[in-house]
mmCIF file of C-alpha atoms in Angstrom:
data_model
loop_
_atom_site.group_PDB
_atom_site.id
_atom_site.type_symbol
_atom_site.label_atom_id
_atom_site.label_comp_id
_atom_site.label_asym_id
_atom_site.label_seq_id
_atom_site.Cartn_x
_atom_site.Cartn_y
_atom_site.Cartn_z
ATOM 1 C CA MET V 1 99.174 79.078 88.675
ATOM 2 C CA ALA V 2 95.895 80.487 87.414
ATOM 3 C CA LEU V 3 95.475 83.985 86.162
ATOM 4 C CA PHE V 4 93.775 86.531 88.383
ATOM 5 C CA THR V 5 90.019 86.015 88.410
ATOM 6 C CA LEU V 6 87.697 88.978 88.697
ATOM 7 C CA PRO V 7 85.374 88.801 91.707
ATOM 8 C CA THR V 8 81.684 88.450 91.020
ATOM 9 C CA SER V 9 79.202 91.206 91.779
ATOM 10 C CA PRO V 10 77.787 89.497 94.915
ATOM 11 C CA ASP V 11 81.337 89.114 96.236
ATOM 12 C CA LEU V 12 82.013 92.807 95.695
ATOM 13 C CA ARG V 13 78.767 93.822 97.381
ATOM 14 C CA ARG V 14 79.541 91.921 100.546
ATOM 15 C CA ASP V 15 83.279 92.705 100.443
ATOM 16 C CA ARG V 16 83.341 96.406 99.649
ATOM 17 C CA PRO V 17 86.600 98.371 99.806
ATOM 18 C CA ALA V 18 87.177 99.771 103.266
ATOM 19 C CA LEU V 19 88.531 103.218 102.407
ATOM 20 C CA PRO V 20 89.537 106.027 104.807
ATOM 21 C CA GLY V 21 86.632 108.389 105.337
ATOM 22 C CA ASP V 22 86.299 109.276 109.020
ATOM 23 C CA ALA V 23 86.550 112.758 110.499
ATOM 24 C CA ALA V 24 90.241 112.375 111.357
ATOM 25 C CA TRP V 25 91.097 111.487 107.747
ATOM 26 C CA TRP V 26 89.298 114.499 106.300
ATOM 27 C CA ALA V 27 90.847 116.776 108.935
ATOM 28 C CA PHE V 28 94.261 115.481 107.906
ATOM 29 C CA CYS V 29 93.400 116.199 104.254
ATOM 30 C CA ALA V 30 92.387 119.757 105.197
ATOM 31 C CA ALA V 31 95.733 120.343 106.900
ATOM 32 C CA THR V 32 97.538 118.851 103.901
ATOM 33 C CA ALA V 33 95.637 121.132 101.517
ATOM 34 C CA LEU V 34 96.646 124.194 103.473
ATOM 35 C CA ALA V 35 100.280 123.031 103.478
ATOM 36 C CA LEU V 36 100.347 122.259 99.739
ATOM 37 C CA GLY V 37 98.651 125.550 98.922
ATOM 38 C CA ALA V 38 100.990 127.662 101.037
ATOM 39 C CA PHE V 39 103.588 128.285 98.309
ATOM 40 C CA PRO V 40 103.405 132.017 97.502
ATOM 41 C CA SER V 41 104.896 131.634 94.000
ATOM 42 C CA LEU V 42 102.210 129.228 92.775
ATOM 43 C CA GLY V 43 98.900 131.066 92.451
ATOM 44 C CA PRO V 44 96.805 128.080 91.258
ATOM 45 C CA HIS V 45 98.043 126.075 94.238
ATOM 46 C CA ARG V 46 96.873 128.776 96.643
ATOM 47 C CA VAL V 47 93.415 128.761 95.067
ATOM 48 C CA TRP V 48 93.294 124.991 95.344
ATOM 49 C CA GLY V 49 94.549 125.014 98.941
ATOM 50 C CA VAL V 50 91.815 127.353 100.164
ATOM 51 C CA ALA V 51 88.968 125.620 98.296
ATOM 52 C CA ALA V 52 90.170 122.120 99.171
ATOM 53 C CA ALA V 53 90.619 122.988 102.854
ATOM 54 C CA LEU V 54 87.014 124.200 102.973
ATOM 55 C CA GLY V 55 85.780 121.040 101.252
ATOM 56 C CA TYR V 56 87.761 118.716 103.486
ATOM 57 C CA THR V 57 86.668 120.591 106.615
ATOM 58 C CA ALA V 58 83.020 120.276 105.572
ATOM 59 C CA ALA V 59 83.569 116.557 104.953
ATOM 60 C CA ALA V 60 85.157 116.191 108.406
ATOM 61 C CA VAL V 61 82.163 117.882 110.042
ATOM 62 C CA LEU V 62 79.739 115.622 108.171
ATOM 63 C CA ALA V 63 81.763 112.535 109.078
ATOM 64 C CA ALA V 64 81.741 113.574 112.744
ATOM 65 C CA ARG V 65 77.957 113.797 112.511
ATOM 66 C CA ARG V 66 77.785 110.209 111.239
ATOM 67 C CA ARG V 67 76.870 111.035 107.665
ATOM 68 C CA SER V 68 77.479 108.301 105.104
ATOM 69 C CA PRO V 69 80.954 107.896 103.557
ATOM 70 C CA ARG V 70 79.394 108.453 100.139
ATOM 71 C CA THR V 71 78.075 111.875 101.211
ATOM 72 C CA THR V 72 81.294 112.977 102.881
ATOM 73 C CA GLY V 73 83.325 111.756 99.903
ATOM 74 C CA ALA V 74 81.126 113.688 97.474
ATOM 75 C CA VAL V 75 81.550 116.871 99.529
ATOM 76 C CA ALA V 76 85.314 116.368 99.622
ATOM 77 C CA VAL V 77 85.497 115.880 95.833
ATOM 78 C CA ALA V 78 83.330 118.959 95.267
ATOM 79 C CA GLY V 79 85.574 121.102 97.451
ATOM 80 C CA ALA V 80 88.943 119.660 96.464
ATOM 81 C CA VAL V 81 88.399 119.161 92.720
ATOM 82 C CA LEU V 82 85.264 120.720 91.234
ATOM 83 C CA LEU V 83 85.246 124.109 93.015
ATOM 84 C CA PRO V 84 88.934 125.024 92.437
ATOM 85 C CA LEU V 85 88.792 123.635 88.907
ATOM 86 C CA LEU V 86 85.821 125.843 88.003
ATOM 87 C CA VAL V 87 87.454 128.897 89.582
ATOM 88 C CA LEU V 88 90.757 128.328 87.790
ATOM 89 C CA LEU V 89 89.015 127.719 84.464
ATOM 90 C CA ALA V 90 87.026 130.935 84.908
ATOM 91 C CA VAL V 91 90.163 133.024 85.514
ATOM 92 C CA ASP V 92 92.258 131.050 82.987
ATOM 93 C CA ARG V 93 94.927 129.962 85.463
ATOM 94 C CA ALA V 94 96.717 126.629 85.519
ATOM 95 C CA GLN V 95 99.965 124.947 86.409
ATOM 96 C CA LEU V 96 102.845 125.497 83.977
ATOM 97 C CA GLU V 97 102.526 121.962 82.596
ATOM 98 C CA VAL V 98 99.126 122.810 81.085
ATOM 99 C CA ASP V 99 100.628 125.662 79.075
ATOM 100 C CA VAL V 100 103.484 123.420 77.947
ATOM 101 C CA VAL V 101 101.070 120.765 76.687
ATOM 102 C CA ALA V 102 98.882 123.320 74.900
ATOM 103 C CA ARG V 103 101.900 124.939 73.225
ATOM 104 C CA SER V 104 103.369 121.576 72.206
ATOM 105 C CA ALA V 105 100.125 120.625 70.461
ATOM 106 C CA GLY V 106 100.171 123.848 68.463
ATOM 107 C CA LEU V 107 103.805 123.260 67.468
ATOM 108 C CA LEU V 108 103.026 119.682 66.498
ATOM 109 C CA LEU V 109 100.176 120.643 64.211
ATOM 110 C CA SER V 110 102.071 123.519 62.607
ATOM 111 C CA GLY V 111 105.585 122.127 62.321
ATOM 112 C CA GLY V 112 105.400 118.373 62.895
ATOM 113 C CA THR V 113 107.272 118.469 66.219
ATOM 114 C CA PRO V 114 106.107 119.530 69.704
ATOM 115 C CA TYR V 115 109.548 120.901 70.619
ATOM 116 C CA LEU V 116 110.988 124.375 70.191
ATOM 117 C CA GLU V 117 114.187 124.331 68.166
ATOM 118 C CA ARG V 118 116.154 126.686 70.424
ATOM 119 C CA PRO V 119 114.773 126.742 73.980
ATOM 120 C CA THR V 120 116.433 129.223 76.315
ATOM 121 C CA VAL V 121 114.473 129.494 79.589
ATOM 122 C CA PRO V 122 112.921 126.624 81.572
ATOM 123 C CA GLU V 123 109.434 127.588 80.355
ATOM 124 C CA ASP V 124 110.521 126.884 76.764
ATOM 125 C CA PHE V 125 111.285 123.250 77.452
ATOM 126 C CA ASN V 126 108.874 120.348 76.923
ATOM 127 C CA PRO V 127 110.269 117.356 78.868
ATOM 128 C CA TYR V 128 107.417 115.054 77.826
ATOM 129 C CA LEU V 129 107.320 112.546 75.022
ATOM 130 C CA PRO V 130 105.346 113.448 71.873
ATOM 131 C CA GLY V 131 102.172 111.588 72.880
ATOM 132 C CA MET V 132 101.523 114.120 75.647
ATOM 133 C CA ALA V 133 100.754 116.762 73.032
ATOM 134 C CA ALA V 134 97.510 114.912 72.199
ATOM 135 C CA PHE V 135 95.857 116.427 75.284
ATOM 136 C CA GLY V 136 96.462 119.900 73.889
ATOM 137 C CA ILE V 137 95.029 119.247 70.432
ATOM 138 C CA PRO V 138 91.460 120.338 71.327
ATOM 139 C CA GLU V 139 92.760 123.750 72.392
ATOM 140 C CA ALA V 140 95.100 123.986 69.386
ATOM 141 C CA VAL V 141 92.203 123.244 67.007
ATOM 142 C CA ALA V 142 89.242 125.015 68.643
ATOM 143 C CA GLY V 143 91.073 127.700 70.601
ATOM 144 C CA PRO V 144 91.357 128.316 74.357
ATOM 145 C CA GLY V 145 88.245 127.707 76.412
ATOM 146 C CA PRO V 146 86.918 125.836 79.445
ATOM 147 C CA LEU V 147 86.054 122.744 77.400
ATOM 148 C CA THR V 148 89.335 122.576 75.479
ATOM 149 C CA ASP V 149 91.625 123.035 78.485
ATOM 150 C CA PRO V 150 94.224 120.197 78.479
ATOM 151 C CA ARG V 151 93.761 119.479 82.186
ATOM 152 C CA LEU V 152 90.157 118.365 81.563
ATOM 153 C CA TRP V 153 91.279 115.827 78.979
ATOM 154 C CA MET V 154 94.172 114.625 81.125
ATOM 155 C CA GLY V 155 91.877 114.193 84.124
ATOM 156 C CA ALA V 156 89.265 112.372 82.054
ATOM 157 C CA ALA V 157 91.908 110.039 80.628
ATOM 158 C CA PHE V 158 93.189 109.263 84.124
ATOM 159 C CA LEU V 159 89.795 108.584 85.702
ATOM 160 C CA GLY V 160 88.643 106.552 82.702
ATOM 161 C CA ALA V 161 91.764 104.382 82.577
ATOM 162 C CA PHE V 162 91.800 103.863 86.348
ATOM 163 C CA ALA V 163 88.118 102.874 86.395
ATOM 164 C CA LEU V 164 88.609 100.416 83.524
ATOM 165 C CA ALA V 165 91.501 98.866 85.442
ATOM 166 C CA LEU V 166 89.157 97.966 88.311
ATOM 167 C CA PRO V 167 86.578 95.186 88.563
ATOM 168 C CA ALA V 168 83.124 96.381 87.539
ATOM 169 C CA GLY V 169 81.807 96.440 91.105
ATOM 170 C CA ALA V 170 84.659 98.631 92.388
ATOM 171 C CA ARG V 171 84.472 101.382 89.762
ATOM 172 C CA ARG V 172 82.502 103.843 91.886
ATOM 173 C CA GLU V 173 83.961 104.003 95.371
ATOM 174 C CA ALA V 174 87.690 103.636 94.662
ATOM 175 C CA PRO V 175 87.909 106.373 91.959
ATOM 176 C CA ARG V 176 85.795 108.708 94.120
ATOM 177 C CA TRP V 177 88.077 108.219 97.114
ATOM 178 C CA LEU V 178 91.206 108.570 94.979
ATOM 179 C CA ALA V 179 89.948 111.798 93.398
ATOM 180 C CA ALA V 180 89.402 113.212 96.899
ATOM 181 C CA CYS V 181 92.944 112.354 98.007
ATOM 182 C CA PRO V 182 94.970 115.611 98.152
ATOM 183 C CA LEU V 183 97.873 114.305 96.070
ATOM 184 C CA VAL V 184 95.425 113.484 93.248
ATOM 185 C CA ALA V 185 92.883 116.268 93.735
ATOM 186 C CA LEU V 186 95.585 118.920 93.349
ATOM 187 C CA PRO V 187 96.710 117.910 89.817
ATOM 188 C CA LEU V 188 93.103 117.284 88.781
ATOM 189 C CA ALA V 189 92.340 120.919 89.571
ATOM 190 C CA VAL V 190 95.528 122.754 88.581
ATOM 191 C CA GLY V 191 96.683 120.356 85.853
ATOM 192 C CA GLY V 192 99.002 117.360 86.125
ATOM 193 C CA VAL V 193 100.637 115.384 83.327
ATOM 194 C CA ASP V 194 101.402 112.397 85.572
ATOM 195 C CA LEU V 195 97.772 111.380 86.041
ATOM 196 C CA PRO V 196 97.036 109.950 82.567
ATOM 197 C CA VAL V 197 100.416 108.201 82.633
ATOM 198 C CA VAL V 198 99.781 106.317 85.864
ATOM 199 C CA GLY V 199 96.154 105.628 84.882
ATOM 200 C CA LEU V 200 97.316 103.841 81.725
ATOM 201 C CA MET V 201 99.959 101.996 83.733
ATOM 202 C CA CYS V 202 97.246 100.613 86.023
ATOM 203 C CA LEU V 203 95.184 99.607 83.002
ATOM 204 C CA GLY V 204 98.157 97.854 81.435
ATOM 205 C CA LEU V 205 98.905 95.894 84.595
ATOM 206 C CA ALA V 206 95.223 95.000 84.948
ATOM 207 C CA ARG V 207 95.116 93.544 81.429
ATOM 208 C CA ALA V 208 98.409 91.735 82.012
ATOM 209 C CA GLY V 209 97.008 90.187 85.191
ATOM 210 C CA GLN V 210 94.043 88.930 83.133
ATOM 211 C CA GLY V 211 96.361 87.421 80.523
ATOM 212 C CA ARG V 212 95.310 89.890 77.816
ATOM 213 C CA ALA V 213 98.774 90.516 76.457
ATOM 214 C CA GLY V 214 97.802 92.575 73.414
ATOM 215 C CA ARG V 215 95.578 94.965 75.363
ATOM 216 C CA ALA V 216 98.199 95.253 78.086
ATOM 217 C CA GLY V 217 100.806 96.156 75.486
ATOM 218 C CA LEU V 218 98.517 98.757 73.911
ATOM 219 C CA ALA V 219 97.829 100.508 77.228
ATOM 220 C CA LEU V 220 101.480 100.435 78.249
ATOM 221 C CA GLY V 221 102.598 101.618 74.814
ATOM 222 C CA LEU V 222 100.273 104.608 75.073
ATOM 223 C CA ALA V 223 101.642 105.410 78.525
ATOM 224 C CA ALA V 224 105.221 105.017 77.294
ATOM 225 C CA ALA V 225 104.534 107.574 74.537
ATOM 226 C CA LEU V 226 103.544 110.158 77.160
ATOM 227 C CA LYS V 227 106.406 110.209 79.643
ATOM 228 C CA TRP V 228 109.577 108.297 80.540
ATOM 229 C CA THR V 229 108.174 107.369 83.957
ATOM 230 C CA ALA V 230 105.845 104.845 82.287
ATOM 231 C CA TRP V 231 108.646 102.727 80.826
ATOM 232 C CA PRO V 232 109.422 100.748 84.036
ATOM 233 C CA ALA V 233 105.865 99.372 83.890
ATOM 234 C CA VAL V 234 106.669 97.443 80.697
ATOM 235 C CA PRO V 235 109.237 94.973 82.157
ATOM 236 C CA VAL V 236 107.040 94.531 85.250
ATOM 237 C CA ALA V 237 104.075 93.570 83.032
ATOM 238 C CA LEU V 238 106.285 91.248 80.967
ATOM 239 C CA ALA V 239 107.481 89.475 84.118
ATOM 240 C CA LEU V 240 103.871 89.097 85.265
ATOM 241 C CA LEU V 241 102.724 87.652 81.939
ATOM 242 C CA ALA V 242 105.695 85.281 81.750
ATOM 243 C CA THR V 243 104.884 83.614 85.063
ATOM 244 C CA ALA V 244 101.176 84.097 85.794
ATOM 245 C CA SER V 245 99.924 81.345 83.502
ATOM 246 C CA GLY V 246 102.135 78.646 85.032
ATOM 247 C CA ASP V 247 103.151 77.488 81.531
ATOM 248 C CA ALA V 248 106.612 78.697 80.534
ATOM 249 C CA ARG V 249 106.021 78.562 76.768
ATOM 250 C CA ARG V 250 102.599 80.153 76.961
ATOM 251 C CA GLY V 251 103.865 82.822 79.325
ATOM 252 C CA SER V 252 106.838 83.604 77.097
ATOM 253 C CA ARG V 253 104.596 84.032 74.069
ATOM 254 C CA ALA V 254 102.257 86.308 76.006
ATOM 255 C CA ALA V 255 105.162 88.424 77.264
ATOM 256 C CA LEU V 256 106.607 88.653 73.750
ATOM 257 C CA ARG V 257 103.254 89.715 72.310
ATOM 258 C CA CYS V 258 102.793 92.355 74.996
ATOM 259 C CA GLY V 259 106.306 93.698 74.512
ATOM 260 C CA LEU V 260 105.947 93.930 70.733
ATOM 261 C CA VAL V 261 102.597 95.714 70.927
ATOM 262 C CA ALA V 262 103.939 98.165 73.525
ATOM 263 C CA LEU V 263 107.065 98.833 71.488
ATOM 264 C CA LEU V 264 105.215 99.317 68.206
ATOM 265 C CA THR V 265 102.606 101.571 69.822
ATOM 266 C CA ALA V 266 105.198 103.781 71.491
ATOM 267 C CA ALA V 267 107.376 103.854 68.381
ATOM 268 C CA ALA V 268 104.464 104.865 66.156
ATOM 269 C CA LEU V 269 103.726 107.849 68.421
ATOM 270 C CA VAL V 270 107.284 108.897 69.278
ATOM 271 C CA LEU V 271 109.581 108.180 66.323
ATOM 272 C CA PRO V 272 107.981 110.436 63.664
ATOM 273 C CA THR V 273 108.565 113.580 65.724
ATOM 274 C CA ALA V 274 111.856 112.367 67.223
ATOM 275 C CA LEU V 275 113.324 111.733 63.767
ATOM 276 C CA ARG V 276 112.048 115.018 62.406
ATOM 277 C CA ASP V 277 114.365 116.954 64.736
ATOM 278 C CA PRO V 278 116.586 114.561 66.755
ATOM 279 C CA GLY V 279 118.577 117.397 68.321
ATOM 280 C CA ALA V 280 115.523 119.160 69.722
ATOM 281 C CA PHE V 281 114.062 115.854 70.907
ATOM 282 C CA ARG V 282 117.216 115.005 72.866
ATOM 283 C CA THR V 283 117.522 118.510 74.314
ATOM 284 C CA HIS V 284 113.955 118.558 75.604
ATOM 285 C CA VAL V 285 113.270 115.007 76.792
ATOM 286 C CA VAL V 286 116.760 113.765 77.741
ATOM 287 C CA ASP V 287 119.145 116.594 78.556
ATOM 288 C CA PHE V 288 116.708 118.934 80.299
ATOM 289 C CA PRO V 289 115.252 116.380 82.781
ATOM 290 C CA LEU V 290 118.783 115.220 83.639
ATOM 291 C CA GLY V 291 119.956 118.779 84.256
ATOM 292 C CA LEU V 292 122.392 118.776 81.329
ATOM 293 C CA THR V 293 121.196 122.046 79.788
ATOM 294 C CA GLY V 294 121.935 125.656 80.667
ATOM 295 C CA ALA V 295 118.362 126.145 81.854
ATOM 296 C CA VAL V 296 117.615 124.390 85.116
ATOM 297 C CA SER V 297 114.302 122.629 85.724
ATOM 298 C CA SER V 298 112.021 124.284 88.270
ATOM 299 C CA ALA V 299 111.246 120.852 89.762
ATOM 300 C CA ALA V 300 112.451 120.906 93.355
ATOM 301 C CA SER V 301 111.824 119.130 96.643
ATOM 302 C CA PRO V 302 113.882 118.112 99.697
ATOM 303 C CA LEU V 303 114.254 114.531 98.459
ATOM 304 C CA PRO V 304 117.662 112.768 98.476
ATOM 305 C CA GLY V 305 118.391 113.140 94.754
ATOM 306 C CA GLN V 306 117.624 116.854 94.749
ATOM 307 C CA LEU V 307 119.686 117.446 97.887
ATOM 308 C CA LEU V 308 122.658 115.514 96.505
ATOM 309 C CA ALA V 309 122.535 117.325 93.161
ATOM 310 C CA THR V 310 122.404 120.797 94.688
ATOM 311 C CA ARG V 311 124.467 120.585 97.870
ATOM 312 C CA LEU V 312 127.354 118.205 97.201
ATOM 313 C CA PRO V 313 130.215 118.463 94.689
ATOM 314 C CA GLY V 314 129.575 115.733 92.142
ATOM 315 C CA GLY V 315 126.230 115.111 93.779
ATOM 316 C CA ARG V 316 124.376 114.967 90.470
ATOM 317 C CA THR V 317 126.555 112.084 89.327
ATOM 318 C CA LEU V 318 126.026 110.317 92.641
ATOM 319 C CA ALA V 319 122.264 110.793 92.387
ATOM 320 C CA LEU V 320 122.243 109.354 88.860
ATOM 321 C CA LEU V 321 124.336 106.419 90.090
ATOM 322 C CA LEU V 322 121.852 105.698 92.871
ATOM 323 C CA LEU V 323 119.042 105.980 90.326
ATOM 324 C CA GLY V 324 120.770 103.393 88.151
ATOM 325 C CA VAL V 325 121.311 101.069 91.108
ATOM 326 C CA SER V 326 117.613 101.291 91.969
ATOM 327 C CA ALA V 327 116.673 100.352 88.411
ATOM 328 C CA LEU V 328 119.119 97.436 88.502
ATOM 329 C CA LEU V 329 117.696 96.141 91.778
ATOM 330 C CA LEU V 330 114.165 96.279 90.336
ATOM 331 C CA ALA V 331 115.312 94.327 87.263
ATOM 332 C CA VAL V 332 117.014 91.706 89.416
ATOM 333 C CA SER V 333 113.917 91.301 91.585
ATOM 334 C CA LEU V 334 111.815 90.672 88.468
ATOM 335 C CA LEU V 335 114.195 87.942 87.351
ATOM 336 C CA VAL V 336 114.647 86.284 90.747
ATOM 337 C CA ARG V 337 111.053 86.522 91.992
ATOM 338 C CA PRO V 338 108.615 87.843 89.354
ATOM 339 C CA PRO V 339 105.181 89.045 90.548
ATOM 340 C CA ALA V 340 102.386 86.489 90.329
ATOM 341 C CA THR V 341 99.351 88.811 90.391
ATOM 342 C CA GLY V 342 98.448 92.235 89.114
ATOM 343 C CA ALA V 343 98.370 93.612 92.663
ATOM 344 C CA ALA V 344 101.858 92.261 93.383
ATOM 345 C CA ALA V 345 103.116 93.745 90.111
ATOM 346 C CA ALA V 346 101.645 97.144 91.023
ATOM 347 C CA ALA V 347 103.252 97.002 94.463
ATOM 348 C CA ARG V 348 106.639 96.116 92.940
ATOM 349 C CA LEU V 349 106.367 98.925 90.416
ATOM 350 C CA ALA V 350 105.268 101.405 93.097
ATOM 351 C CA LEU V 351 108.349 100.565 95.159
ATOM 352 C CA GLY V 352 110.639 100.945 92.140
ATOM 353 C CA LEU V 353 109.149 104.298 91.180
ATOM 354 C CA LEU V 354 109.346 105.491 94.778
ATOM 355 C CA LEU V 355 113.098 104.826 94.758
ATOM 356 C CA ALA V 356 113.466 106.486 91.363
ATOM 357 C CA ILE V 357 111.606 109.598 92.529
ATOM 358 C CA ALA V 358 113.766 109.755 95.650
ATOM 359 C CA PHE V 359 117.027 109.729 93.661
ATOM 360 C CA MET V 360 116.119 111.810 90.596
ATOM 361 C CA PRO V 361 118.283 114.973 90.453
ATOM 362 C CA ALA V 362 115.241 117.107 89.534
ATOM 363 C CA THR V 363 112.083 115.955 91.253
ATOM 364 C CA ARG V 364 109.030 117.223 93.101
ATOM 365 C CA PHE V 365 106.512 115.818 95.557
ATOM 366 C CA GLY V 366 103.857 115.674 92.832
ATOM 367 C CA TYR V 367 105.665 112.730 91.255
ATOM 368 C CA LEU V 368 104.630 110.669 94.287
ATOM 369 C CA VAL V 369 101.214 110.371 92.652
ATOM 370 C CA HIS V 370 102.621 107.416 90.679
ATOM 371 C CA PRO V 371 103.310 105.075 93.640
ATOM 372 C CA LEU V 372 100.192 106.378 95.419
ATOM 373 C CA VAL V 373 97.829 105.509 92.568
ATOM 374 C CA LEU V 374 99.529 102.155 91.943
ATOM 375 C CA ALA V 375 99.221 101.242 95.623
ATOM 376 C CA ALA V 376 95.583 102.371 95.698
ATOM 377 C CA TRP V 377 94.834 100.265 92.638
ATOM 378 C CA ALA V 378 96.525 97.222 94.178
ATOM 379 C CA LEU V 379 94.421 97.605 97.338
ATOM 380 C CA ALA V 380 91.171 98.221 95.464
ATOM 381 C CA ARG V 381 91.842 95.220 93.234
ATOM 382 C CA GLN V 382 91.262 92.866 96.179
ATOM 383 C CA PRO V 383 89.248 94.955 98.667
ATOM 384 C CA PRO V 384 89.489 93.946 102.331
ATOM 385 C CA ALA V 385 86.327 93.040 104.185
ATOM 386 C CA HIS V 386 87.006 95.242 107.192
ATOM 387 C CA PRO V 387 88.688 98.651 107.629
ATOM 388 C CA LEU V 388 91.299 97.197 109.968
ATOM 389 C CA ARG V 389 92.490 94.911 107.173
ATOM 390 C CA ILE V 390 93.761 97.838 105.097
ATOM 391 C CA ARG V 391 96.861 97.908 107.282
ATOM 392 C CA GLU V 392 97.238 94.149 106.905
ATOM 393 C CA ARG V 393 96.869 94.388 103.131
ATOM 394 C CA VAL V 394 99.589 97.042 102.885
ATOM 395 C CA ARG V 395 101.843 95.039 105.180
ATOM 396 C CA ASP V 396 101.378 91.864 103.121
ATOM 397 C CA LEU V 397 102.091 93.671 99.836
ATOM 398 C CA VAL V 398 105.374 94.929 101.287
ATOM 399 C CA ARG V 399 106.455 91.778 103.143
ATOM 400 C CA GLU V 400 105.531 89.151 100.561
ATOM 401 C CA PRO V 401 108.477 89.843 98.178
ATOM 402 C CA VAL V 402 110.881 89.810 101.158
ATOM 403 C CA ARG V 403 109.488 86.488 102.416
ATOM 404 C CA ARG V 404 109.813 84.864 99.010
ATOM 405 C CA TRP V 405 113.349 86.193 98.601
ATOM 406 C CA LYS V 406 114.385 84.603 101.930
ATOM 407 C CA GLN V 407 112.828 81.270 100.944
ATOM 408 C CA ALA V 408 114.654 81.285 97.612
ATOM 409 C CA SER V 409 118.005 82.037 99.265
ATOM 410 C CA ARG V 410 117.800 79.119 101.709
#
């Protein structure tokens, strides 16, 4: 089986991605913005909700008047990302994660570890791996300011990695549409640590699909040094590399090279700070996300894991058990029927992360940006020729693993 081949420029020009952009889509985005910005305790979200709703409504009006998708998309991005971002930078407001990243960078530069020794309240905890502190270094070195704000660097890292993961001819429309999507526009404006993680995951899978094991390992190792949610991408990429070439020995060597590079990259960024204060490292990045500390994470949503952990006796243990079962099923699927293309690998990973997000004891809707971006990348990787084929593409990505499983079991 040959490795994935990038489409040529003429192919991309006549087979452009058919992305949602009609009046109904932008009206839906406006309603979503108002819903996401309706939480009274989150000031930055309210600012984003109002600005984004105005931008999406303007885009819906332009789409109804038959303006080009490029124009309506630009208006949506301006209203949903640029306007609220500028307002929030001017008043120095951001989501809590931005403050955590900025503080962790200062701690890293001054004491060699991004973690407080004795955290007491949820705001004291830093549940991210040491690599995340890199986005706060500009502010720690040059001081607070619009250009040193961590959310700018996290957003730039996400958009850059996602664009590099796409074929050259698809690097304009797909990122523009994705940035306008409410679930992505919100963290771009208020600050979201998940964006650079999933951007690097897409880049790693893209390089794995091209057979570039070393570059895939580097991208995945960088993602793995940012947050635990990136680690499931490593075995998915290894399974892809092991089977995509059609040569077992060649595939095994490529998978081994990718795994070693990813491991060494993550270890080089994580171990120095983890070994400096192992107790603080475990408290922040293991115990706190699992709800094993006195301070409870503010992450909350009406997803199964959260409901089990908070409303049933022993529900936290049950949620962790379901989380483990989901991880086991993903591992088994990689062994029984490994993905053959980068798009299939992204779809498999998106499904696994969706299950993990559903069963995590402490979770929030914002985590859904991982499967969303992975699915968007898989679709943009092989753009359909007609808008109606988007539904077919999604259906095929979901049904193909099931079809192959049934064939193997006969």
